[in-house]
mmCIF file of C-alpha atoms and ligand atoms in Angstrom:
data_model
loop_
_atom_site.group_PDB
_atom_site.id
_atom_site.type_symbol
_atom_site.label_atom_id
_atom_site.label_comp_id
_atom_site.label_asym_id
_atom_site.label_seq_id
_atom_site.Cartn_x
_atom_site.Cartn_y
_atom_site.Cartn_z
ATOM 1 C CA UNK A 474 -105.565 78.473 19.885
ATOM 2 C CA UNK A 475 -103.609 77.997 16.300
ATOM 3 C CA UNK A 476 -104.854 80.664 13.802
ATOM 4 C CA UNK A 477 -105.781 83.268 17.233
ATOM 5 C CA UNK A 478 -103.643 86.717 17.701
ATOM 6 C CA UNK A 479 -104.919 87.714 20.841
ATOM 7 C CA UNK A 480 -103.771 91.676 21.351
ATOM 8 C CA UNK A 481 -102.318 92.334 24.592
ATOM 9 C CA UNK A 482 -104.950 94.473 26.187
ATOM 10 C CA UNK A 483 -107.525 91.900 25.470
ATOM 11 C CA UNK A 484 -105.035 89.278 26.603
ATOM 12 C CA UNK A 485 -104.827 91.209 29.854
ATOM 13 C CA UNK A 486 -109.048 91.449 30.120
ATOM 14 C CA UNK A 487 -109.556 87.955 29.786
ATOM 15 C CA UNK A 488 -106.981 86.857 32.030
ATOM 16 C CA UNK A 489 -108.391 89.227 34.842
ATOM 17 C CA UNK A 490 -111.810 88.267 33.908
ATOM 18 C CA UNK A 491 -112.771 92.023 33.321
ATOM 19 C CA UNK A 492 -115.738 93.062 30.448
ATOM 20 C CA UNK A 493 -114.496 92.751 26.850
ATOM 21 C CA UNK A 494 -116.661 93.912 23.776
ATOM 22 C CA UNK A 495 -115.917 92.424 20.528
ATOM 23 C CA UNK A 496 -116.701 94.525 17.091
ATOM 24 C CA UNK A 497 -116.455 93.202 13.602
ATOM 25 C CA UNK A 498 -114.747 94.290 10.548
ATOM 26 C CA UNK A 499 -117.050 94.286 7.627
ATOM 27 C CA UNK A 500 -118.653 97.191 9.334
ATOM 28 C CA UNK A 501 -115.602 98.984 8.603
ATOM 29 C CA UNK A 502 -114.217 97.195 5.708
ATOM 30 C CA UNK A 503 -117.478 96.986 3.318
ATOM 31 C CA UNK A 504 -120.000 99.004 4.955
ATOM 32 C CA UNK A 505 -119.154 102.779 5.454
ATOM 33 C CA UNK A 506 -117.168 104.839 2.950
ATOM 34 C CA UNK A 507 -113.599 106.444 3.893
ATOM 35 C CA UNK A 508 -112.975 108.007 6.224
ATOM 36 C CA UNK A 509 -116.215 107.571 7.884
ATOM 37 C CA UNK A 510 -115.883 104.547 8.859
ATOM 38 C CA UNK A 511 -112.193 104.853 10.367
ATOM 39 C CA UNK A 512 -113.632 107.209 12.402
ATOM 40 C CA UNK A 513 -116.673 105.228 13.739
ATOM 41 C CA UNK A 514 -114.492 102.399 14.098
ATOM 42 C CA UNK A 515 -112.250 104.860 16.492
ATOM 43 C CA UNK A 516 -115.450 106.329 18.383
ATOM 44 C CA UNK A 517 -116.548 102.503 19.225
ATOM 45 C CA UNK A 518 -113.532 101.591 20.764
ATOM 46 C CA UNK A 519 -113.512 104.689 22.839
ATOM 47 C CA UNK A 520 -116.798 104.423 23.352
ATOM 48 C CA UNK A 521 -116.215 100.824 25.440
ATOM 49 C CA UNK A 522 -113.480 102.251 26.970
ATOM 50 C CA UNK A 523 -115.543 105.205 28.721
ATOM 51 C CA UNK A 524 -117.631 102.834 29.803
ATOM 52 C CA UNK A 525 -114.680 100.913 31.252
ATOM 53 C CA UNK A 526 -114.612 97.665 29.019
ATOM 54 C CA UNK A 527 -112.279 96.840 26.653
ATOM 55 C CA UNK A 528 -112.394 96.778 22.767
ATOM 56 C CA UNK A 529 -111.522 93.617 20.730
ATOM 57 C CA UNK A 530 -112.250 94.542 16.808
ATOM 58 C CA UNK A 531 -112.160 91.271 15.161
ATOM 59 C CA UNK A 532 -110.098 90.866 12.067
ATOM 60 C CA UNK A 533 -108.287 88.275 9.844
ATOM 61 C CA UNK A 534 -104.981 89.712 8.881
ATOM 62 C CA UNK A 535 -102.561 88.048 6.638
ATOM 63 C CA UNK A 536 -103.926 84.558 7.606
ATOM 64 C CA UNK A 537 -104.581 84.972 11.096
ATOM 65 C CA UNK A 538 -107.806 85.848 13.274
ATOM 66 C CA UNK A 539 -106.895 89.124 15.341
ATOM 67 C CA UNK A 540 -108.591 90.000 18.342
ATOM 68 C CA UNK A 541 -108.217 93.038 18.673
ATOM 69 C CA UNK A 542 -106.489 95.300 16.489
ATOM 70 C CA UNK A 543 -104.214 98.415 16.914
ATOM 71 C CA UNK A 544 -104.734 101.706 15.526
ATOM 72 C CA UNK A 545 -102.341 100.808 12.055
ATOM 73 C CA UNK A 546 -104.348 97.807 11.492
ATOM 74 C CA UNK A 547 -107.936 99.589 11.893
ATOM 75 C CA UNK A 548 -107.114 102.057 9.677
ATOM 76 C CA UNK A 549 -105.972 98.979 7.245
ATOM 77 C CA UNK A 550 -109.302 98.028 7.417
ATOM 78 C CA UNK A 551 -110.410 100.983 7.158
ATOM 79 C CA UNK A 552 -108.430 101.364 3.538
ATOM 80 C CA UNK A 553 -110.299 98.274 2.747
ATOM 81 C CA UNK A 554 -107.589 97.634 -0.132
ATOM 82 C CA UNK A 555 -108.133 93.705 -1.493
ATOM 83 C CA UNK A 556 -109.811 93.146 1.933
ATOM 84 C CA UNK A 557 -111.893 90.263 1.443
ATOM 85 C CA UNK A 558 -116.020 90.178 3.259
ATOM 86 C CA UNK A 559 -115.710 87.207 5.276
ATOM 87 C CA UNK A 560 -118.813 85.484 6.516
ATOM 88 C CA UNK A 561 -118.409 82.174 8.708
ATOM 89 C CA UNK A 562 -118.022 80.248 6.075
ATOM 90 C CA UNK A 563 -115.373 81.941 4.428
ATOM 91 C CA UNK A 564 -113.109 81.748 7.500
ATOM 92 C CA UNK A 565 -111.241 78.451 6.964
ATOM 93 C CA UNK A 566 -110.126 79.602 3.293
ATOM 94 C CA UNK A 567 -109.248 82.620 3.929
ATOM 95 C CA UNK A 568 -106.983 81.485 6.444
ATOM 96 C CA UNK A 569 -105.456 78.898 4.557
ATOM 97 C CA UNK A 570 -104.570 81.725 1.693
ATOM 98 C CA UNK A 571 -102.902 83.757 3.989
ATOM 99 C CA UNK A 572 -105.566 86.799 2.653
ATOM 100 C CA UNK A 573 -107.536 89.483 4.740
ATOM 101 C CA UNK A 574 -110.585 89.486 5.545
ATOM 102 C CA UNK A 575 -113.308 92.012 7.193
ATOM 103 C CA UNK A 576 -115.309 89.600 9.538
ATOM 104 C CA UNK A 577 -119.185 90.246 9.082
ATOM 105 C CA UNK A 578 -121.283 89.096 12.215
ATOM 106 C CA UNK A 579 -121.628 85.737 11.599
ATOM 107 C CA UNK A 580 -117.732 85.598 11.398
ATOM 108 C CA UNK A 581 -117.134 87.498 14.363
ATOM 109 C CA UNK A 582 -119.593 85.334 16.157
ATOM 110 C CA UNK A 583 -117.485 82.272 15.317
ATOM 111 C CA UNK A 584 -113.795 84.013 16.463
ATOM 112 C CA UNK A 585 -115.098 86.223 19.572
ATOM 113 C CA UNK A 586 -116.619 82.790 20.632
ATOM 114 C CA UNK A 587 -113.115 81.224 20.203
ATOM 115 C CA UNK A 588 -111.431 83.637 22.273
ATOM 116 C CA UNK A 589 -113.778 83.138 24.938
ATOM 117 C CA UNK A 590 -115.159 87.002 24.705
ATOM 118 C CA UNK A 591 -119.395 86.268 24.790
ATOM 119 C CA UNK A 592 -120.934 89.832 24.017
ATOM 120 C CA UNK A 593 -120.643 92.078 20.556
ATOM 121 C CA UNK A 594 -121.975 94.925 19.273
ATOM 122 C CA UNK A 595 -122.324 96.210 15.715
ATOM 123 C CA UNK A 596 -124.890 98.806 13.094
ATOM 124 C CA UNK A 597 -127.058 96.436 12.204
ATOM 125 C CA UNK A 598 -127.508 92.639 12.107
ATOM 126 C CA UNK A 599 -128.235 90.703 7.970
ATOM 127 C CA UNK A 600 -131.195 89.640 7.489
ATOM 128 C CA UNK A 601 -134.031 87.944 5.259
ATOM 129 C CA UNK A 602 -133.737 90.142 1.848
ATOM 130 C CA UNK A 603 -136.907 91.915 0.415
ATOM 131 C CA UNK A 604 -137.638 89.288 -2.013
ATOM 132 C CA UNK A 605 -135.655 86.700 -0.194
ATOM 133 C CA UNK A 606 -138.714 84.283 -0.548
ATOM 134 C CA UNK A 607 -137.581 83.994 -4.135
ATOM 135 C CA UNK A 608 -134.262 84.981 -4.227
ATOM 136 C CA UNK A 609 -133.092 82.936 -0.873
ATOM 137 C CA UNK A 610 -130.885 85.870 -0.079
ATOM 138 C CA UNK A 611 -131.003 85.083 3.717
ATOM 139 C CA UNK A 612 -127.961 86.233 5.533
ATOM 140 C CA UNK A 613 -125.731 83.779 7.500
ATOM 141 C CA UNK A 614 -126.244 85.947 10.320
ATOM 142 C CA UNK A 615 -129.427 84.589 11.340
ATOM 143 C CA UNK A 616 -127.985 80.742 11.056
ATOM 144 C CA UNK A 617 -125.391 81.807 13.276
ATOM 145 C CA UNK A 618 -127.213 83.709 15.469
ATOM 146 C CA UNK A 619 -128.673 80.333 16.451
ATOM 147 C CA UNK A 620 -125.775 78.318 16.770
ATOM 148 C CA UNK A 621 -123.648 80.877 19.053
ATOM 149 C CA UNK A 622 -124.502 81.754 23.199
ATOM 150 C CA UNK A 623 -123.308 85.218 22.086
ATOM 151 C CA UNK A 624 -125.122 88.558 22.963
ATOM 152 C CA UNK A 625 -125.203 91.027 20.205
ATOM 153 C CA UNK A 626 -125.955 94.662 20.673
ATOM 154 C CA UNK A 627 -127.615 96.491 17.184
ATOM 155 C CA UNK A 628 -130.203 98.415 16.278
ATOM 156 C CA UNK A 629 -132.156 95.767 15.123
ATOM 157 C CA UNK A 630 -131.420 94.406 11.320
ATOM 158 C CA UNK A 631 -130.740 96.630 8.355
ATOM 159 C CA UNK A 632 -133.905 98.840 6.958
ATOM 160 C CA UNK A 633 -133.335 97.591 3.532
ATOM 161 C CA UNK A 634 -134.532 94.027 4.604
ATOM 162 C CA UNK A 635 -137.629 92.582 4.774
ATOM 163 C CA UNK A 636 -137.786 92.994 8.910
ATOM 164 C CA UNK A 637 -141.187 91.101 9.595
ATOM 165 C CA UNK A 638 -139.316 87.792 7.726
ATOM 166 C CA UNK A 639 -135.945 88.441 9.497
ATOM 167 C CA UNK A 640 -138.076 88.422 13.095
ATOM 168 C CA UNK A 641 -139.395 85.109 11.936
ATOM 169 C CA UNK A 642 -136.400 83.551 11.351
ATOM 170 C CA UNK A 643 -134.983 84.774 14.600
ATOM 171 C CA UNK A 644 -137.489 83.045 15.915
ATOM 172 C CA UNK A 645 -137.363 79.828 14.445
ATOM 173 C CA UNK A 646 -133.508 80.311 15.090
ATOM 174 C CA UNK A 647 -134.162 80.216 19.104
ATOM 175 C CA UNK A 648 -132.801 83.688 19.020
ATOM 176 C CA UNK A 649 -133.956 86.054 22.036
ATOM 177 C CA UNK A 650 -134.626 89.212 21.028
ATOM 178 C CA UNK A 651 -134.651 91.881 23.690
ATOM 179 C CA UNK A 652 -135.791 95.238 23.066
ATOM 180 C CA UNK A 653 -133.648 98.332 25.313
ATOM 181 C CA UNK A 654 -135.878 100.746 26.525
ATOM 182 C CA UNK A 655 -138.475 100.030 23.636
ATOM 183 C CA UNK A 656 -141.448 97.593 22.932
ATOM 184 C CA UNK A 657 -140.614 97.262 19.109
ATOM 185 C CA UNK A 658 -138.384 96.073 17.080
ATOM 186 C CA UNK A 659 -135.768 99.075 15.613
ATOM 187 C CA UNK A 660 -135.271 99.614 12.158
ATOM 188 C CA UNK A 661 -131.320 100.423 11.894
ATOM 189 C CA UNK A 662 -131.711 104.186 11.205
ATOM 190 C CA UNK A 663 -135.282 104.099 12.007
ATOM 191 C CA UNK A 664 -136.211 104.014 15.568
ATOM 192 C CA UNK A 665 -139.567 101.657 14.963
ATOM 193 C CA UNK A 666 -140.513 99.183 12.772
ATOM 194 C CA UNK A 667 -143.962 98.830 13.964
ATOM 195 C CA UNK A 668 -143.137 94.838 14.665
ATOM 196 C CA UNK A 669 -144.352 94.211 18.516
ATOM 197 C CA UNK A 670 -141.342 92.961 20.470
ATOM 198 C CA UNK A 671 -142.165 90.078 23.398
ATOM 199 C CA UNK A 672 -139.341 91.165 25.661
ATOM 200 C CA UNK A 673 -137.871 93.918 27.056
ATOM 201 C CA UNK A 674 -135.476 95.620 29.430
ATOM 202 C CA UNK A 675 -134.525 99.283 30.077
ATOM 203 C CA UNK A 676 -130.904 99.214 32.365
ATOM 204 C CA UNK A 677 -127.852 97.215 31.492
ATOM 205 C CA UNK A 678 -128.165 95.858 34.777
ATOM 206 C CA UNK A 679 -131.817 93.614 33.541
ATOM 207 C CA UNK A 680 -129.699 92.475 30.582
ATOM 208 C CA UNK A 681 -127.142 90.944 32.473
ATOM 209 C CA UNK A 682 -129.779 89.339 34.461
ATOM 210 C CA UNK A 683 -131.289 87.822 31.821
ATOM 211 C CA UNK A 684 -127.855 86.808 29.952
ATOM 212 C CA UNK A 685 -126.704 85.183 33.280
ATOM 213 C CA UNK A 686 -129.512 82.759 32.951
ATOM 214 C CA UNK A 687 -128.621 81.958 29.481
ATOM 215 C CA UNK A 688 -125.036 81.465 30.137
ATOM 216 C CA UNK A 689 -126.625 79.129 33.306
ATOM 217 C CA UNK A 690 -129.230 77.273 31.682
ATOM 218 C CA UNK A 691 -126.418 76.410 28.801
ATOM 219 C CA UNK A 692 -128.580 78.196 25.779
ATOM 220 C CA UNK A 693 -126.767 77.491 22.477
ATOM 221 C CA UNK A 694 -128.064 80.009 20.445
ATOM 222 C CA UNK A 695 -127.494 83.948 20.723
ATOM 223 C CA UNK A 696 -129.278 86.710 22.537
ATOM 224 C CA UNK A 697 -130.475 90.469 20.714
ATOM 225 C CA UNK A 698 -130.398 93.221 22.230
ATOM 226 C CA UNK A 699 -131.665 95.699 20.443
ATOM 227 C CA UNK A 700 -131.382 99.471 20.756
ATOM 228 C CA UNK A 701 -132.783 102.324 18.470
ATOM 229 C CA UNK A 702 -131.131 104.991 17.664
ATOM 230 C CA UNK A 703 -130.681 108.456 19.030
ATOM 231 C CA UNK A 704 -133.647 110.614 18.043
ATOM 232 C CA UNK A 705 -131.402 113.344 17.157
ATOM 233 C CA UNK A 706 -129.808 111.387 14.181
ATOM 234 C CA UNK A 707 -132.913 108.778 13.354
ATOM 235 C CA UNK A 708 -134.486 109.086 9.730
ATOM 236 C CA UNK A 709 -138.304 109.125 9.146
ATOM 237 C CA UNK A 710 -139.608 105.276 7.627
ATOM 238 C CA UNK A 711 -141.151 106.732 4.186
ATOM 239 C CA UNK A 712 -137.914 109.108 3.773
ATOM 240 C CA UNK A 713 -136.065 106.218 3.848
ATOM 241 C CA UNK A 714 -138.260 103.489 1.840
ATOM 242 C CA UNK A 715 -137.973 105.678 -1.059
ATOM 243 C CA UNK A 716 -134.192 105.821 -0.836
ATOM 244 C CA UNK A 717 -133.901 102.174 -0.632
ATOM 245 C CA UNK A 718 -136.362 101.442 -3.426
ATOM 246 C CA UNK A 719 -134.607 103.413 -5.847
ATOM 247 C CA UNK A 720 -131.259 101.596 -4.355
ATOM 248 C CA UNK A 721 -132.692 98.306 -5.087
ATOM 249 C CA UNK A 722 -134.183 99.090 -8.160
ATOM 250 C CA UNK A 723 -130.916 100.161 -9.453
ATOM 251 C CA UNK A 724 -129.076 96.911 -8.249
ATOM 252 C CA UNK A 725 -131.827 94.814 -10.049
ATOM 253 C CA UNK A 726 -131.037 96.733 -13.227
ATOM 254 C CA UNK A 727 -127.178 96.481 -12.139
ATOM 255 C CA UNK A 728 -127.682 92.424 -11.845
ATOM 256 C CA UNK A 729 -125.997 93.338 -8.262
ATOM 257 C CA UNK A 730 -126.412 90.190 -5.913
ATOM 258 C CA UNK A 731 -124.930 88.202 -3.359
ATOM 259 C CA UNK A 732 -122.585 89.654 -1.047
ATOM 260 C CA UNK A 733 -122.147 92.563 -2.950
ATOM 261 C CA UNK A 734 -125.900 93.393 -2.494
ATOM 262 C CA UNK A 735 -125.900 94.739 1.209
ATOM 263 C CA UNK A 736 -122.610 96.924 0.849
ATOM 264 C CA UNK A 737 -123.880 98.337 -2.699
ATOM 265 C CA UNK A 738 -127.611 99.105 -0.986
ATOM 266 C CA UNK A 739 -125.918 100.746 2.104
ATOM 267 C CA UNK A 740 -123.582 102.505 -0.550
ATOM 268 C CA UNK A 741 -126.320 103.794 -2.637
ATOM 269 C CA UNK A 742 -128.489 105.208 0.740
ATOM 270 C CA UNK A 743 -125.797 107.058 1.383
ATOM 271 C CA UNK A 744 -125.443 109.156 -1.290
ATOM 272 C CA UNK A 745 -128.977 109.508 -2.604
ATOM 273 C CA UNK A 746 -129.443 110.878 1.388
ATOM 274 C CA UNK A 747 -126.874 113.382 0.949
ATOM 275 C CA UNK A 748 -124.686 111.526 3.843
ATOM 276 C CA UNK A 749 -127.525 111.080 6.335
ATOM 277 C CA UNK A 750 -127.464 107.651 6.575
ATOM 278 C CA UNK A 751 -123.889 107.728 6.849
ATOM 279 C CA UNK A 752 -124.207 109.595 9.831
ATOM 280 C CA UNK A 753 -127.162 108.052 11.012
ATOM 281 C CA UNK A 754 -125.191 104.267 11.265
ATOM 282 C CA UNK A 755 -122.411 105.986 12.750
ATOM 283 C CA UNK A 756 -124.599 107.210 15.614
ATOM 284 C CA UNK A 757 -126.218 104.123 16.268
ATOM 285 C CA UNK A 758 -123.134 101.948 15.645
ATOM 286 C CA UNK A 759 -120.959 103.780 18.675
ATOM 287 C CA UNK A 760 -124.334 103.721 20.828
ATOM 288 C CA UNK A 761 -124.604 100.373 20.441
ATOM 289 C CA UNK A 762 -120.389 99.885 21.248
ATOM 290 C CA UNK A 763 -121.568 102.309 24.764
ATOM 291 C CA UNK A 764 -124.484 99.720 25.811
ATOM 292 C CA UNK A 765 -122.541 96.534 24.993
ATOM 293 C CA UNK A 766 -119.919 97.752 27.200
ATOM 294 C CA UNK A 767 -122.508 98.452 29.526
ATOM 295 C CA UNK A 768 -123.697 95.467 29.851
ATOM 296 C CA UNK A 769 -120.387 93.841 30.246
ATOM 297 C CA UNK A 770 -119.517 95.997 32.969
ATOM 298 C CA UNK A 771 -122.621 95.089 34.368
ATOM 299 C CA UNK A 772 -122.106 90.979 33.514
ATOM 300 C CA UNK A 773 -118.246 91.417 35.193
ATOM 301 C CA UNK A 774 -119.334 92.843 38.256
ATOM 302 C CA UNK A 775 -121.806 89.947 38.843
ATOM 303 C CA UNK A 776 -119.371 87.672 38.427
ATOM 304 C CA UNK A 777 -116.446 88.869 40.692
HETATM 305 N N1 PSU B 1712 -123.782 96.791 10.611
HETATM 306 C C1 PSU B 1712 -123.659 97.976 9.956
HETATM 307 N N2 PSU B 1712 -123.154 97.947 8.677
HETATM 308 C C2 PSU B 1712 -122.776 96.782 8.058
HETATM 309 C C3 PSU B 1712 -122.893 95.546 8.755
HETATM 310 C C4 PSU B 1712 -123.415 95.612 10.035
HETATM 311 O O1 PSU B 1712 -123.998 99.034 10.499
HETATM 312 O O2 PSU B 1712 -122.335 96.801 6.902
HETATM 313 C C5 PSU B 1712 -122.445 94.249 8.068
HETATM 314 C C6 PSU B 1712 -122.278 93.117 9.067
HETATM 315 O O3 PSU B 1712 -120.979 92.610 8.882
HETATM 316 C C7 PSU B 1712 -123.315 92.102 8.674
HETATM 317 C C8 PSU B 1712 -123.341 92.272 7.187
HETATM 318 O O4 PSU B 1712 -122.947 90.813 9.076
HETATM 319 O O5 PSU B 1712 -123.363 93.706 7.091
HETATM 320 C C9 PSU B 1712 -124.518 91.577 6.545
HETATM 321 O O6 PSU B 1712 -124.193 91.288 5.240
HETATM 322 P P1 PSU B 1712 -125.080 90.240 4.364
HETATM 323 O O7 PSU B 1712 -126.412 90.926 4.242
HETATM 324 O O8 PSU B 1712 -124.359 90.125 3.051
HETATM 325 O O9 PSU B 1712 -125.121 88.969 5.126
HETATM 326 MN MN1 MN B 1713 -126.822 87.737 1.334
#
């Protein structure tokens, strides 16, 4: 497809029909500090390829949508020098300019879809904004979510959302949510939100059962697995409200909004937890790259 640099090794995958795992950029671009987030971006890849799948981080690079990017370009990302946070939307112009771009979940939706790769992991999906009922700061995730056959592996949305709203509009998104081995819904460096989950499954092997029904039955919108994070890096809820509130009460008096919002708030955790948080998404981020290729595994052997 015009626009698509496919990288060999995911070239090679697709042809043979073997698992694939796409990742996204933003992640790596706008929402871990240097060199944390080089580093997590490193441990996901090898994390699929433990597991015997193969990593496609999604990119756009000088104009073009890369799937899959080599260790020089990562660590571009990483560098995150004039490297633009591309939602869906923001694909075609960014494109056209010839700019780049770190592809946030509803982006990498869009291109993993267009390379034909159907399962993705990442941290932590955007959601419905605390406030969001008056500030309609509702990520393009969710819209997405519900326009792409996709499975995404995360740990549930980001804590500093308002989770109970984002479940809602999952819902009314015809989004399956799936918990892995739990009954609730995770809270991104929390393990529980407290919010009852309707489904769940606790081996890769159930997932792919499920998503092979999906793929059958033609379902248009995504599904969401969801998978807490290891107890031995997960933060207590009220440790972390009070981290966020002071976060958001300092981007209020900031006038911080809009896209910058999520990166400053994740920003902001970080340091006012001493790094914990840092260390926390990176945990549950490569976790989430080990299931996904799971899965995949487990989806490629049905198939052959
Ligand atoms: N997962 C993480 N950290 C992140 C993100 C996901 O662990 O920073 C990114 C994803 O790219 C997601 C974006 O799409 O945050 C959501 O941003 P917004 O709230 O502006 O839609
Ligand atoms: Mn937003």
């Amino acid at each position: 497809m015009k626009y698509l640099d496919i990288h060999p090794p995911v070239q090679a995958a697709l042809s043979a029909n073997r698992a694939i795992v796409a990742f996204e950029t933003s992640l790596i671009s706008h929402g871990l500090p240097w060199p944390k987030n080089l580093e997590t971006a490193q441990l996901m890849e090898a994390a699929a390829l433990a597991e015997g799948a193969t990593p496609a981080t999604i990119a756009i690079h000088q104009g073009r949508i890369h799937i899959g990017c080599d260790a020089p370009l990562l660590e571009h990302f990483a560098r995150a020098e004039g490297v633009l946070k591309v939602g869906r939307k923001d694909i075609s112009a960014a494109i056209a300019t010839g700019r780049d771009g770190g592809t946030t979940v509803s982006a990498t939706l869009h291109c993993a879809a267009a390379a034909g790769i159907n399962i993705f992991a990442t941290g932590g999906i955007g959601g419905v904004h605390r406030g969001g009922e008056k500030s309609f700061d509702i990520s393009a995730d969710l819209t997405a979510l519900g326009r792409s056959a996709t499975t995404v592996v995360c740990s549930g949305a980001k804590s500093i959302l308002d989770l109970p709203k984002t479940l809602e509009v999952l819902e009314s998104q015809n989004v399956l949510v799936i918990g892995f081995a739990t009954d609730s819904f995770p809270a991104f460096y929390a393990r529980d939100s407290g919010l009852a989950l309707e489904q769940r499954v606790d081996t890769p092997q159930q997932a792919a059962e499920i998503l092979r029904c999906h793929q059958e039955l033609a379902m248009e919108s995504a599904v969401l697995i969801v998978n807490p994070i290891d107890e031995a890096y997960a933060i207590d809820w009220p440790e972390l409200q009070s981290w966020t509130e002071q976060a958001e009460t300092e981007a209020a008096a900031e006038g911080v909004r809009g896209k910058a919002l999520t990166p400053f708030l994740l920003g902001r955790i970080g340091e006012l937890s001493a790094g914990r948080t840092l260390a926390a998404n990176q945990a549950l981020a490569v976790g989430n790259a080990r299931l996904a290729a799971q899965i995949a595994v487990a989806l490629a052997a049905e198939e052959s």
